Amino acid sequence: MKINWIYKISLVLGLFTVASCTNLDLEPYNEVTSIQVYEDFDNYKNVLAKLYGGLAVSGQQGPSGKPDISGLDEGASTYIRAYWKLQELPTDEAIIAWNDEGLPTLNTMEWTSDNGFIAAMYYRIFYQISLANEYIRETSDEKMASRGIAEADQEEARIFRAEARFLRALSYYHALDMYGNVPFVTEENGVGAYFPEQGNRQLLFDYVESELLEILPMLVDARQNEYARADKAAAWMLLAKLYLNAEVYIDEDHYSDALTYLNEVLNSGYTLEPNYNYLFLADNHLSQELIFSVAFDGMNSTTYGGTTFIVNAAVGGSMDKEEFGVPGGWQGLRTRPEIVALYPSTDGVPDIRGSFHTDGHTLDIENIALFENGYAVKKFKNVTRDGQRGSSPGTEIVDTDFPMFRLGDVYLMYAEAVLRGGSGGSLGQAVAYINELRQRAYGDATGNISSGELTLDFILDERARELKWEAHRRTDLIRFGRFTTDDYVWQWKGGTFEGRAVDSFRDIYPLPTADLTANPNLEQNIGY
């Protein structure tokens, strides 16, 4: 049974103490004060649960009502749903039929600084950072000692605090990747009304790196924590992600550093899930491939965001709803033809990762607003391995967890870092890892490649085949120089059916106009 500790959340945080961090309009649903909460060690894990829950849900009850941040649609603005849209909709991997203000321009890479979906992600990031800062501040050794917290409990609280620092580093990494130059605050900043200074990518890179390196000894060993809680492997993965993208972020080569931490993960006992499809089902928490997931549960984390969005929005038309474990379909998400073309049969054997619904659908997307234009993706489902619906049958809410980090990605990152000249790995091992993925995909050695076939172009395509719809594509395309340039175009890139290049400033998103107005220390990203 899935562990649901994350959603047993105590609604006691002093939420409105963090409003100075950015232009957040927070809803104070406090029942007691922060001082009262932290007097009792029994509350510490409950408040930590709120930090994890903030990646999945949007407020104090689900699927809506009592939101953490007022003024945002709760379903559309949850952390993972907002993150997924910004990482997928502007790319070749996804397109959405809906005409909600701001979505069409994500499809075509024509957004402005007033885009509400871009703002929603920004505010979620800083809400998470604010909560983490408060938790870290209130669980300092000095404060715990002054409250008379027993030493054994303090030791456990230090692990909790390290996890909170990991979650803060994760959100700052997302800010670094998507926005570049953002307000910067930590637990060292006071609580109250003030204007945070703006940090640039170098500052954020250095900060995320130093935080992760400092907390590594404090985190639980790999695969030894409760499911969906951070451990050393989660921190190694985030470090490897940071280093793999360092040339984009700070114009420095850190591929050897990436391999250092990828090797740590590889030596930690994770194994590839034998059945690829099991990674995206309602009981995917059973997989030994998952390194860090955002947990969702049909009973305990009711939300219209996260995987509930990914599953339901991908279903409609002639698709069999029972196959996906949902009562209907939202008829929104499909993929673009350039992605479909990446899955040719090899010697007549199909790649099982290329599972699309084509009945009644056209390959080309002549009309973005028509769900039947573009092939539907059959990947995330709300059914278990034995074909049972999730824990809340008859509703749209799903149990499927979001796999933020998994071993298949480690294999691909290892191969890429080797090809880019990193030390600490070998070409032979890289080929072996890639062929493990392809043997799973084809069922045998039909799709295996040779060392001569392992190129960076191949890696980019293989990342799409293996990781499609797992919120990596925008970052990948930028790292390979294909996101905004004319080196690679896809249907509706730049607002034309044939696709075209767009200005390079779109490699990062704009800061919300409202936050620029509220904080005179902030400057808009170039181009917006």
PDB file of C-alpha atoms in Angstrom, residues 242-363:
ATOM      1  CA  LEU A 242      22.865  21.044 -12.053  1.00  0.00           C
ATOM      2  CA  TYR A 243      26.261  20.009 -13.401  1.00  0.00           C
ATOM      3  CA  LEU A 244      24.952  18.558 -16.672  1.00  0.00           C
ATOM      4  CA  ASN A 245      23.363  21.935 -17.475  1.00  0.00           C
ATOM      5  CA  ALA A 246      26.202  24.082 -16.141  1.00  0.00           C
ATOM      6  CA  GLU A 247      27.288  25.283 -19.585  1.00  0.00           C
ATOM      7  CA  VAL A 248      23.812  26.731 -20.072  1.00  0.00           C
ATOM      8  CA  TYR A 249      23.593  28.239 -16.610  1.00  0.00           C
ATOM      9  CA  ILE A 250      27.107  29.618 -16.000  1.00  0.00           C
ATOM     10  CA  ASP A 251      29.095  28.773 -19.155  1.00  0.00           C
ATOM     11  CA  GLU A 252      31.270  26.224 -17.342  1.00  0.00           C
ATOM     12  CA  ASP A 253      32.011  22.545 -18.063  1.00  0.00           C
ATOM     13  CA  HIS A 254      31.022  20.340 -15.109  1.00  0.00           C
ATOM     14  CA  TYR A 255      30.462  17.025 -16.895  1.00  0.00           C
ATOM     15  CA  SER A 256      33.026  15.208 -14.770  1.00  0.00           C
ATOM     16  CA  ASP A 257      31.223  16.448 -11.656  1.00  0.00           C
ATOM     17  CA  ALA A 258      27.958  15.167 -13.110  1.00  0.00           C
ATOM     18  CA  LEU A 259      29.506  11.728 -13.590  1.00  0.00           C
ATOM     19  CA  THR A 260      30.799  11.739 -10.011  1.00  0.00           C
ATOM     20  CA  TYR A 261      27.274  11.917  -8.622  1.00  0.00           C
ATOM     21  CA  LEU A 262      25.666   9.777 -11.311  1.00  0.00           C
ATOM     22  CA  ASN A 263      28.097   7.039 -10.308  1.00  0.00           C
ATOM     23  CA  GLU A 264      26.981   7.425  -6.701  1.00  0.00           C
ATOM     24  CA  VAL A 265      23.393   6.782  -7.793  1.00  0.00           C
ATOM     25  CA  LEU A 266      24.415   3.882 -10.008  1.00  0.00           C
ATOM     26  CA  ASN A 267      26.146   2.218  -7.065  1.00  0.00           C
ATOM     27  CA  SER A 268      23.129   2.543  -4.771  1.00  0.00           C
ATOM     28  CA  GLY A 269      21.097  -0.507  -5.747  1.00  0.00           C
ATOM     29  CA  TYR A 270      18.383   0.954  -7.977  1.00  0.00           C
ATOM     30  CA  THR A 271      17.274  -1.366 -10.786  1.00  0.00           C
ATOM     31  CA  LEU A 272      15.457  -0.802 -14.053  1.00  0.00           C
ATOM     32  CA  GLU A 273      11.752  -1.607 -13.902  1.00  0.00           C
ATOM     33  CA  PRO A 274      11.454  -4.666 -16.196  1.00  0.00           C
ATOM     34  CA  ASN A 275       8.125  -3.452 -17.615  1.00  0.00           C
ATOM     35  CA  TYR A 276       8.461   0.134 -18.849  1.00  0.00           C
ATOM     36  CA  ASN A 277       4.716   0.768 -18.619  1.00  0.00           C
ATOM     37  CA  TYR A 278       4.658  -0.015 -14.888  1.00  0.00           C
ATOM     38  CA  LEU A 279       6.569   3.230 -14.247  1.00  0.00           C
ATOM     39  CA  PHE A 280       3.472   5.288 -15.050  1.00  0.00           C
ATOM     40  CA  LEU A 281       0.633   3.384 -13.366  1.00  0.00           C
ATOM     41  CA  ALA A 282      -1.384   3.944 -10.205  1.00  0.00           C
ATOM     42  CA  ASP A 283       0.921   1.638  -8.227  1.00  0.00           C
ATOM     43  CA  ASN A 284       4.208   2.883  -9.661  1.00  0.00           C
ATOM     44  CA  HIS A 285       5.458   3.366  -6.103  1.00  0.00           C
ATOM     45  CA  LEU A 286       6.281  -0.359  -6.235  1.00  0.00           C
ATOM     46  CA  SER A 287       9.053   0.215  -8.785  1.00  0.00           C
ATOM     47  CA  GLN A 288      12.699  -0.058  -7.744  1.00  0.00           C
ATOM     48  CA  GLU A 289      13.641   2.395 -10.511  1.00  0.00           C
ATOM     49  CA  LEU A 290      12.170   5.497  -8.931  1.00  0.00           C
ATOM     50  CA  ILE A 291      14.678   7.700  -7.095  1.00  0.00           C
ATOM     51  CA  PHE A 292      12.475  10.645  -6.111  1.00  0.00           C
ATOM     52  CA  SER A 293       8.767  10.926  -6.816  1.00  0.00           C
ATOM     53  CA  VAL A 294       6.015  13.381  -6.036  1.00  0.00           C
ATOM     54  CA  ALA A 295       3.325  11.223  -4.463  1.00  0.00           C
ATOM     55  CA  PHE A 296      -0.334  11.452  -5.459  1.00  0.00           C
ATOM     56  CA  ASP A 297      -3.240   9.577  -3.931  1.00  0.00           C
ATOM     57  CA  GLY A 298      -6.875   9.482  -5.017  1.00  0.00           C
ATOM     58  CA  MET A 299      -8.148   9.662  -1.456  1.00  0.00           C
ATOM     59  CA  ASN A 300      -5.552  11.672   0.430  1.00  0.00           C
ATOM     60  CA  SER A 301      -4.321  14.237  -2.096  1.00  0.00           C
ATOM     61  CA  THR A 302      -7.332  15.201  -4.153  1.00  0.00           C
ATOM     62  CA  THR A 303      -6.223  17.716  -6.736  1.00  0.00           C
ATOM     63  CA  TYR A 304      -6.914  18.680 -10.324  1.00  0.00           C
ATOM     64  CA  GLY A 305      -3.207  19.227 -10.830  1.00  0.00           C
ATOM     65  CA  GLY A 306      -0.255  16.877 -11.019  1.00  0.00           C
ATOM     66  CA  THR A 307      -0.850  13.484 -12.572  1.00  0.00           C
ATOM     67  CA  THR A 308      -4.623  13.957 -12.377  1.00  0.00           C
ATOM     68  CA  PHE A 309      -4.095  16.625 -15.020  1.00  0.00           C
ATOM     69  CA  ILE A 310      -1.618  14.576 -17.062  1.00  0.00           C
ATOM     70  CA  VAL A 311      -3.881  11.504 -17.179  1.00  0.00           C
ATOM     71  CA  ASN A 312      -7.260  13.175 -17.713  1.00  0.00           C
ATOM     72  CA  ALA A 313      -6.127  15.862 -20.149  1.00  0.00           C
ATOM     73  CA  ALA A 314      -4.645  13.191 -22.432  1.00  0.00           C
ATOM     74  CA  VAL A 315      -7.915  11.244 -22.773  1.00  0.00           C
ATOM     75  CA  GLY A 316     -10.865  11.942 -25.056  1.00  0.00           C
ATOM     76  CA  GLY A 317     -12.615  11.130 -28.333  1.00  0.00           C
ATOM     77  CA  SER A 318     -12.598   7.430 -29.205  1.00  0.00           C
ATOM     78  CA  MET A 319     -10.127   6.491 -26.467  1.00  0.00           C
ATOM     79  CA  ASP A 320     -11.116   3.760 -23.993  1.00  0.00           C
ATOM     80  CA  LYS A 321     -11.501   5.564 -20.672  1.00  0.00           C
ATOM     81  CA  GLU A 322     -11.330   2.269 -18.761  1.00  0.00           C
ATOM     82  CA  GLU A 323      -7.799   1.716 -20.054  1.00  0.00           C
ATOM     83  CA  PHE A 324      -6.777   4.912 -18.266  1.00  0.00           C
ATOM     84  CA  GLY A 325      -8.852   4.399 -15.112  1.00  0.00           C
ATOM     85  CA  VAL A 326     -10.822   7.647 -15.383  1.00  0.00           C
ATOM     86  CA  PRO A 327     -14.563   8.168 -15.903  1.00  0.00           C
ATOM     87  CA  GLY A 328     -14.229  10.581 -18.819  1.00  0.00           C
ATOM     88  CA  GLY A 329     -11.577  12.723 -20.432  1.00  0.00           C
ATOM     89  CA  TRP A 330     -10.589  16.362 -20.641  1.00  0.00           C
ATOM     90  CA  GLN A 331      -9.575  16.246 -24.328  1.00  0.00           C
ATOM     91  CA  GLY A 332      -6.537  18.474 -24.195  1.00  0.00           C
ATOM     92  CA  LEU A 333      -3.063  16.985 -24.524  1.00  0.00           C
ATOM     93  CA  ARG A 334      -1.508  15.307 -27.568  1.00  0.00           C
ATOM     94  CA  THR A 335       1.967  15.094 -29.051  1.00  0.00           C
ATOM     95  CA  ARG A 336       3.361  16.618 -32.230  1.00  0.00           C
ATOM     96  CA  PRO A 337       4.312  14.605 -35.336  1.00  0.00           C
ATOM     97  CA  GLU A 338       8.039  15.147 -34.879  1.00  0.00           C
ATOM     98  CA  ILE A 339       7.913  13.024 -31.715  1.00  0.00           C
ATOM     99  CA  VAL A 340       5.878  10.262 -33.372  1.00  0.00           C
ATOM    100  CA  ALA A 341       8.595  10.021 -36.031  1.00  0.00           C
ATOM    101  CA  LEU A 342      11.174   9.112 -33.365  1.00  0.00           C
ATOM    102  CA  TYR A 343       9.596   5.676 -32.863  1.00  0.00           C
ATOM    103  CA  PRO A 344      10.104   3.705 -36.092  1.00  0.00           C
ATOM    104  CA  SER A 345       9.921  -0.080 -35.945  1.00  0.00           C
ATOM    105  CA  THR A 346      13.309  -1.818 -36.059  1.00  0.00           C
ATOM    106  CA  ASP A 347      13.255  -5.010 -38.160  1.00  0.00           C
ATOM    107  CA  GLY A 348       9.492  -4.982 -37.721  1.00  0.00           C
ATOM    108  CA  VAL A 349       9.724  -4.824 -33.895  1.00  0.00           C
ATOM    109  CA  PRO A 350       8.018  -1.757 -32.363  1.00  0.00           C
ATOM    110  CA  ASP A 351       9.441   0.370 -29.579  1.00  0.00           C
ATOM    111  CA  ILE A 352       6.868  -0.059 -26.784  1.00  0.00           C
ATOM    112  CA  ARG A 353       7.608   3.446 -25.515  1.00  0.00           C
ATOM    113  CA  GLY A 354       5.948   4.836 -28.641  1.00  0.00           C
ATOM    114  CA  SER A 355       2.368   4.017 -27.669  1.00  0.00           C
ATOM    115  CA  PHE A 356      -0.106   6.422 -29.297  1.00  0.00           C
ATOM    116  CA  HIS A 357      -3.839   6.463 -29.884  1.00  0.00           C
ATOM    117  CA  THR A 358      -4.399   7.142 -33.581  1.00  0.00           C
ATOM    118  CA  ASP A 359      -8.011   6.084 -34.247  1.00  0.00           C
ATOM    119  CA  GLY A 360      -9.858   9.173 -35.470  1.00  0.00           C
ATOM    120  CA  HIS A 361      -6.746  11.313 -35.061  1.00  0.00           C
ATOM    121  CA  THR A 362      -4.585  12.977 -37.672  1.00  0.00           C
ATOM    122  CA  LEU A 363      -0.818  12.989 -37.394  1.00  0.00           C
TER     123      LEU A 363
END
